[in-house]
mmCIF file of C-alpha atoms in Angstrom:
data_model
loop_
_atom_site.group_PDB
_atom_site.id
_atom_site.type_symbol
_atom_site.label_atom_id
_atom_site.label_comp_id
_atom_site.label_asym_id
_atom_site.label_seq_id
_atom_site.Cartn_x
_atom_site.Cartn_y
_atom_site.Cartn_z
ATOM 1 C CA ILE A 1 -24.032 4.316 14.432
ATOM 2 C CA ALA A 2 -21.258 3.334 14.902
ATOM 3 C CA GLY A 3 -18.402 6.008 15.376
ATOM 4 C CA ILE A 4 -17.452 9.243 17.030
ATOM 5 C CA THR A 5 -20.109 11.572 18.673
ATOM 6 C CA GLN A 6 -18.600 15.324 19.288
ATOM 7 C CA ALA A 7 -20.159 18.282 21.864
ATOM 8 C CA PRO A 8 -21.407 20.119 21.818
ATOM 9 C CA THR A 9 -21.565 21.970 18.026
ATOM 10 C CA SER A 10 -20.216 25.192 18.269
ATOM 11 C CA GLN A 11 -19.581 26.745 21.763
ATOM 12 C CA ILE A 12 -19.114 31.567 22.520
ATOM 13 C CA LEU A 13 -17.174 31.741 25.078
ATOM 14 C CA ALA A 14 -16.165 34.356 27.803
ATOM 15 C CA ALA A 15 -11.966 35.019 28.217
ATOM 16 C CA GLY A 16 -10.559 32.729 30.926
ATOM 17 C CA ARG A 17 -13.620 30.898 31.231
ATOM 18 C CA ARG A 18 -12.239 26.625 31.600
ATOM 19 C CA MET A 19 -13.827 25.049 29.120
ATOM 20 C CA THR A 20 -14.397 20.640 28.539
ATOM 21 C CA LEU A 21 -14.677 19.494 25.039
ATOM 22 C CA ARG A 22 -16.052 16.475 24.917
ATOM 23 C CA CYS A 23 -15.484 12.866 22.793
ATOM 24 C CA THR A 24 -15.972 9.353 22.781
ATOM 25 C CA GLN A 25 -15.739 6.850 20.384
ATOM 26 C CA ASP A 26 -17.736 3.344 20.378
ATOM 27 C CA MET A 27 -15.484 1.673 17.792
ATOM 28 C CA ARG A 28 -13.260 0.706 21.084
ATOM 29 C CA HIS A 29 -10.329 1.846 18.813
ATOM 30 C CA ASN A 30 -7.282 1.904 21.310
ATOM 31 C CA ALA A 31 -5.814 5.364 20.552
ATOM 32 C CA MET A 32 -7.171 8.966 20.306
ATOM 33 C CA TYR A 33 -6.528 12.478 19.288
ATOM 34 C CA TRP A 34 -7.106 15.559 19.825
ATOM 35 C CA TYR A 35 -6.712 18.412 16.543
ATOM 36 C CA ARG A 36 -6.858 21.869 15.465
ATOM 37 C CA GLN A 37 -8.710 22.865 12.237
ATOM 38 C CA ASP A 38 -7.539 27.152 11.145
ATOM 39 C CA LEU A 39 -7.529 29.181 8.331
ATOM 40 C CA GLY A 40 -5.004 28.239 6.275
ATOM 41 C CA LEU A 41 -2.984 25.924 8.875
ATOM 42 C CA GLY A 42 -4.072 23.336 8.975
ATOM 43 C CA LEU A 43 -4.955 20.471 10.793
ATOM 44 C CA ARG A 44 -3.163 20.946 13.899
ATOM 45 C CA LEU A 45 -2.028 17.907 16.383
ATOM 46 C CA ILE A 46 -2.576 19.167 20.497
ATOM 47 C CA HIS A 47 -2.890 15.581 22.215
ATOM 48 C CA TYR A 48 -2.954 11.896 21.667
ATOM 49 C CA SER A 49 -4.011 9.303 23.626
ATOM 50 C CA ASN A 50 -1.618 5.632 22.271
ATOM 51 C CA THR A 51 -4.507 3.581 24.750
ATOM 52 C CA ALA A 52 -6.250 3.808 27.295
ATOM 53 C CA GLY A 53 -4.965 5.735 30.801
ATOM 54 C CA THR A 54 -2.105 7.215 28.490
ATOM 55 C CA THR A 55 -1.543 10.711 26.261
ATOM 56 C CA GLY A 56 0.914 12.302 25.498
ATOM 57 C CA LYS A 57 1.368 15.437 23.722
ATOM 58 C CA GLY A 58 1.166 17.166 20.120
ATOM 59 C CA GLU A 59 2.276 19.613 18.188
ATOM 60 C CA VAL A 60 0.716 22.739 20.199
ATOM 61 C CA PRO A 61 -0.546 21.006 23.548
ATOM 62 C CA ASP A 62 0.170 24.584 25.922
ATOM 63 C CA GLY A 63 -3.019 25.545 27.479
ATOM 64 C CA TYR A 64 -5.188 22.876 27.034
ATOM 65 C CA SER A 65 -5.274 19.183 28.706
ATOM 66 C CA VAL A 66 -6.661 15.400 28.230
ATOM 67 C CA SER A 67 -7.357 12.337 30.261
ATOM 68 C CA ARG A 68 -7.667 8.706 29.337
ATOM 69 C CA ALA A 69 -9.580 6.784 31.942
ATOM 70 C CA ASN A 70 -11.236 4.223 29.661
ATOM 71 C CA THR A 71 -11.749 3.138 25.415
ATOM 72 C CA ASP A 72 -13.986 5.783 24.602
ATOM 73 C CA ASP A 73 -13.764 8.380 25.957
ATOM 74 C CA PHE A 74 -10.853 11.360 25.204
ATOM 75 C CA PRO A 75 -12.367 15.011 27.002
ATOM 76 C CA LEU A 76 -9.893 18.098 25.920
ATOM 77 C CA THR A 77 -9.959 20.680 28.871
ATOM 78 C CA LEU A 78 -8.598 24.037 28.371
ATOM 79 C CA ALA A 79 -8.474 25.479 31.451
ATOM 80 C CA SER A 80 -8.651 29.191 30.889
ATOM 81 C CA ALA A 81 -9.239 30.362 27.569
ATOM 82 C CA VAL A 82 -7.922 33.100 25.761
ATOM 83 C CA PRO A 83 -9.121 34.198 22.364
ATOM 84 C CA SER A 84 -6.253 32.475 20.329
ATOM 85 C CA GLN A 85 -8.134 28.929 21.158
ATOM 86 C CA THR A 86 -11.529 30.625 18.358
ATOM 87 C CA SER A 87 -11.157 26.963 16.226
ATOM 88 C CA VAL A 88 -12.557 24.482 15.325
ATOM 89 C CA TYR A 89 -11.699 21.490 17.019
ATOM 90 C CA PHE A 90 -11.870 18.028 15.956
ATOM 91 C CA CYS A 91 -11.827 14.499 17.296
ATOM 92 C CA ALA A 92 -9.829 10.718 16.371
ATOM 93 C CA SER A 93 -10.007 8.014 16.767
ATOM 94 C CA SER A 94 -7.122 5.137 14.353
ATOM 95 C CA ARG A 95 -7.761 1.235 15.470
ATOM 96 C CA VAL A 96 -4.148 1.174 16.520
ATOM 97 C CA PRO A 97 -1.918 4.390 16.817
ATOM 98 C CA ARG A 98 0.635 4.960 13.864
ATOM 99 C CA ASP A 99 0.873 4.218 11.064
ATOM 100 C CA GLN A 100 -3.486 3.619 10.507
ATOM 101 C CA GLU A 101 -6.616 5.111 9.054
ATOM 102 C CA GLN A 102 -7.766 8.111 12.115
ATOM 103 C CA PHE A 103 -11.700 8.276 11.655
ATOM 104 C CA PHE A 104 -12.332 11.875 12.656
ATOM 105 C CA GLY A 105 -15.986 13.793 14.237
ATOM 106 C CA PRO A 106 -17.805 16.123 13.249
ATOM 107 C CA GLY A 107 -15.894 18.978 15.208
ATOM 108 C CA THR A 108 -16.378 21.274 17.492
ATOM 109 C CA ARG A 109 -16.632 25.062 16.865
ATOM 110 C CA LEU A 110 -14.855 27.178 19.746
ATOM 111 C CA THR A 111 -15.291 30.534 19.880
ATOM 112 C CA VAL A 112 -13.263 32.533 22.401
ATOM 113 C CA LEU A 113 -14.269 36.123 23.545
ATOM 114 C CA GLY B 1 11.876 20.675 12.046
ATOM 115 C CA GLU B 2 8.901 17.669 10.934
ATOM 116 C CA ASN B 3 7.047 19.758 8.187
ATOM 117 C CA VAL B 4 4.288 18.860 4.931
ATOM 118 C CA GLU B 5 4.264 21.401 2.423
ATOM 119 C CA GLN B 6 1.023 21.433 0.556
ATOM 120 C CA HIS B 7 0.619 22.900 -3.141
ATOM 121 C CA PRO B 8 -1.593 24.208 -4.206
ATOM 122 C CA SER B 9 -3.989 26.078 -1.064
ATOM 123 C CA THR B 10 -6.111 26.725 -3.577
ATOM 124 C CA LEU B 11 -7.163 25.045 -7.329
ATOM 125 C CA SER B 12 -9.905 25.418 -9.893
ATOM 126 C CA VAL B 13 -10.138 22.636 -13.096
ATOM 127 C CA GLN B 14 -12.810 22.248 -15.368
ATOM 128 C CA GLU B 15 -15.211 18.932 -14.725
ATOM 129 C CA GLY B 16 -13.509 16.456 -16.649
ATOM 130 C CA ASP B 17 -10.211 17.452 -16.265
ATOM 131 C CA SER B 18 -7.696 15.747 -14.081
ATOM 132 C CA ALA B 19 -6.391 17.237 -11.153
ATOM 133 C CA VAL B 20 -2.551 17.467 -9.233
ATOM 134 C CA ILE B 21 -2.203 18.253 -5.455
ATOM 135 C CA LYS B 22 1.061 17.845 -4.992
ATOM 136 C CA CYS B 23 3.636 17.499 -1.165
ATOM 137 C CA THR B 24 6.369 17.658 0.930
ATOM 138 C CA TYR B 25 8.123 16.786 4.505
ATOM 139 C CA SER B 26 10.923 17.096 5.545
ATOM 140 C CA ASP B 27 11.280 13.567 8.075
ATOM 141 C CA SER B 28 13.345 11.112 5.782
ATOM 142 C CA ALA B 29 12.190 8.762 8.508
ATOM 143 C CA SER B 30 8.279 9.190 7.386
ATOM 144 C CA ASN B 31 6.333 6.404 5.878
ATOM 145 C CA TYR B 32 3.036 6.468 6.585
ATOM 146 C CA PHE B 33 1.510 9.783 3.846
ATOM 147 C CA PRO B 34 -2.615 9.004 3.658
ATOM 148 C CA TRP B 35 -4.735 11.854 2.491
ATOM 149 C CA TYR B 36 -7.832 13.146 3.795
ATOM 150 C CA LYS B 37 -10.886 15.094 1.882
ATOM 151 C CA GLN B 38 -12.143 17.185 4.145
ATOM 152 C CA GLU B 39 -16.981 18.790 2.735
ATOM 153 C CA LEU B 40 -17.978 21.800 4.363
ATOM 154 C CA GLY B 41 -18.777 20.884 8.223
ATOM 155 C CA LYS B 42 -17.349 17.749 8.310
ATOM 156 C CA GLY B 43 -14.619 16.025 9.513
ATOM 157 C CA PRO B 44 -11.857 14.775 6.511
ATOM 158 C CA GLN B 45 -12.717 11.223 5.077
ATOM 159 C CA LEU B 46 -9.362 8.728 4.507
ATOM 160 C CA ILE B 47 -9.522 8.897 0.683
ATOM 161 C CA ILE B 48 -6.112 6.597 0.023
ATOM 162 C CA ASP B 49 -3.046 6.328 1.581
ATOM 163 C CA ILE B 50 0.140 5.476 0.709
ATOM 164 C CA ARG B 51 3.343 3.328 2.636
ATOM 165 C CA SER B 52 7.401 3.307 2.473
ATOM 166 C CA ASN B 53 7.522 0.464 0.041
ATOM 167 C CA VAL B 54 5.231 1.073 -2.497
ATOM 168 C CA GLY B 55 5.215 4.073 -5.621
ATOM 169 C CA GLU B 56 1.649 4.514 -6.903
ATOM 170 C CA LYS B 57 -1.711 3.394 -5.484
ATOM 171 C CA LYS B 58 -4.985 3.670 -7.673
ATOM 172 C CA ASP B 59 -7.929 3.327 -6.592
ATOM 173 C CA GLN B 60 -10.399 3.857 -9.047
ATOM 174 C CA ARG B 61 -10.248 7.483 -10.291
ATOM 175 C CA ILE B 62 -7.875 8.266 -7.586
ATOM 176 C CA ALA B 63 -4.369 8.019 -7.402
ATOM 177 C CA VAL B 64 -1.560 9.027 -4.955
ATOM 178 C CA THR B 65 2.385 8.381 -6.280
ATOM 179 C CA LEU B 66 6.077 8.764 -3.875
ATOM 180 C CA ASN B 67 9.423 9.290 -4.730
ATOM 181 C CA LYS B 68 10.519 8.706 -1.415
ATOM 182 C CA THR B 69 13.943 10.106 -2.584
ATOM 183 C CA ALA B 70 13.074 13.530 -3.244
ATOM 184 C CA LYS B 71 10.670 13.150 -0.685
ATOM 185 C CA HIS B 72 8.042 14.213 -2.016
ATOM 186 C CA PHE B 73 3.373 12.498 -2.632
ATOM 187 C CA SER B 74 1.062 14.014 -5.041
ATOM 188 C CA LEU B 75 -2.020 13.052 -5.333
ATOM 189 C CA HIS B 76 -3.755 12.837 -8.190
ATOM 190 C CA ILE B 77 -7.893 12.708 -9.199
ATOM 191 C CA THR B 78 -8.859 12.036 -13.152
ATOM 192 C CA GLU B 79 -11.869 12.547 -14.322
ATOM 193 C CA THR B 80 -13.640 15.426 -11.872
ATOM 194 C CA GLN B 81 -17.042 14.993 -10.893
ATOM 195 C CA PRO B 82 -18.687 18.170 -9.294
ATOM 196 C CA GLU B 83 -19.096 16.038 -5.783
ATOM 197 C CA ASP B 84 -14.858 16.311 -6.138
ATOM 198 C CA SER B 85 -14.803 19.717 -4.965
ATOM 199 C CA ALA B 86 -13.767 19.156 -1.598
ATOM 200 C CA VAL B 87 -11.332 20.219 1.213
ATOM 201 C CA TYR B 88 -7.941 18.191 0.544
ATOM 202 C CA PHE B 89 -4.740 17.472 3.214
ATOM 203 C CA CYS B 90 -1.630 14.513 2.909
ATOM 204 C CA ALA B 91 -0.366 13.852 5.443
ATOM 205 C CA ALA B 92 2.963 12.320 6.956
ATOM 206 C CA SER B 93 3.760 10.115 9.845
ATOM 207 C CA MET B 94 6.874 11.712 11.453
ATOM 208 C CA GLY B 95 9.590 9.739 12.728
ATOM 209 C CA SER B 96 9.587 7.965 16.194
ATOM 210 C CA SER B 97 6.946 9.228 17.188
ATOM 211 C CA ALA B 98 4.294 6.554 18.132
ATOM 212 C CA SER B 99 1.561 8.485 16.751
ATOM 213 C CA LYS B 100 2.136 11.231 14.884
ATOM 214 C CA ILE B 101 0.192 12.280 11.466
ATOM 215 C CA ILE B 102 2.156 16.091 10.806
ATOM 216 C CA PHE B 103 -1.188 17.370 7.443
ATOM 217 C CA GLY B 104 -0.468 20.133 5.132
ATOM 218 C CA SER B 105 -1.972 22.680 4.557
ATOM 219 C CA GLY B 106 -4.717 22.335 2.501
ATOM 220 C CA THR B 107 -5.347 22.658 -0.714
ATOM 221 C CA ARG B 108 -9.067 24.297 -1.765
ATOM 222 C CA LEU B 109 -10.688 21.395 -5.247
ATOM 223 C CA SER B 110 -13.413 23.666 -7.347
ATOM 224 C CA ILE B 111 -14.589 21.392 -9.684
ATOM 225 C CA ARG B 112 -16.386 24.158 -12.724
ATOM 226 C CA PRO B 113 -19.137 22.237 -14.221
#
C-alpha cells in the first residue's frame, strides 16, 4: 500500500535519552517534512528536505536533527530528549517542494518524562 | 514574523447547516493556501487548496475563498454531515522559502445530529 509509514506508533522516553523516529515513503516523493503537533498550536515544521542529500530548518529545529541519505527515508533524531519535546510527531512528503499537496503519516506519540 | 491565524478554535453546527472557518496570513508573498482535515488518531489530509490567481474554488460541498488584498481566506462547508466532524487546518506557503508551509492552530468542528 502506497503511503508513509512511521515508527514507533508511540514511545515513552526518559529525559536525556537519545531517540530516533523513523519515516519511510514509497511514493518516490522528492520532498519530506517533520512536524510536531501540540494542542492549540497546530502543526509546526521542525525540519524539511527538498531532495535526497539536502535538509533545511523549519520553525522549531532546536533539539532535533535529520538526515536524508536516500529518497525514501527521513529519520528524525532527538539527541537528548527533554520534557518539552513531548508531542505528536508527523512525517509528510510531497512530490516536489513548495505549493504541493503534502501526504502525512499516521504520527508518533512521544512522551518524555 | 510569518504567521497564520485561524478562527474559531471550536465550532459546533447543526447537521445540515453550513460551517465557515476563517484564516488570515501575514506574508503578502504567499501564493498557495491548502486546507487539511484531521480525523481522530490520523494524520492530516488535504481536502482543498487554492492558489493566488484564483478567488474561489469549489469541490462538491466544500468551497474556499481568497481575498489577497485583505490577506484572508475561508473554508465553507455546506449541508454538513456527521462525517464532517474533525479538526480543520488552514495553511499558507511562505514567501521565498522553498518548502515552508505555515499552519493555523486548527478548528475543531462538531456536527450536532
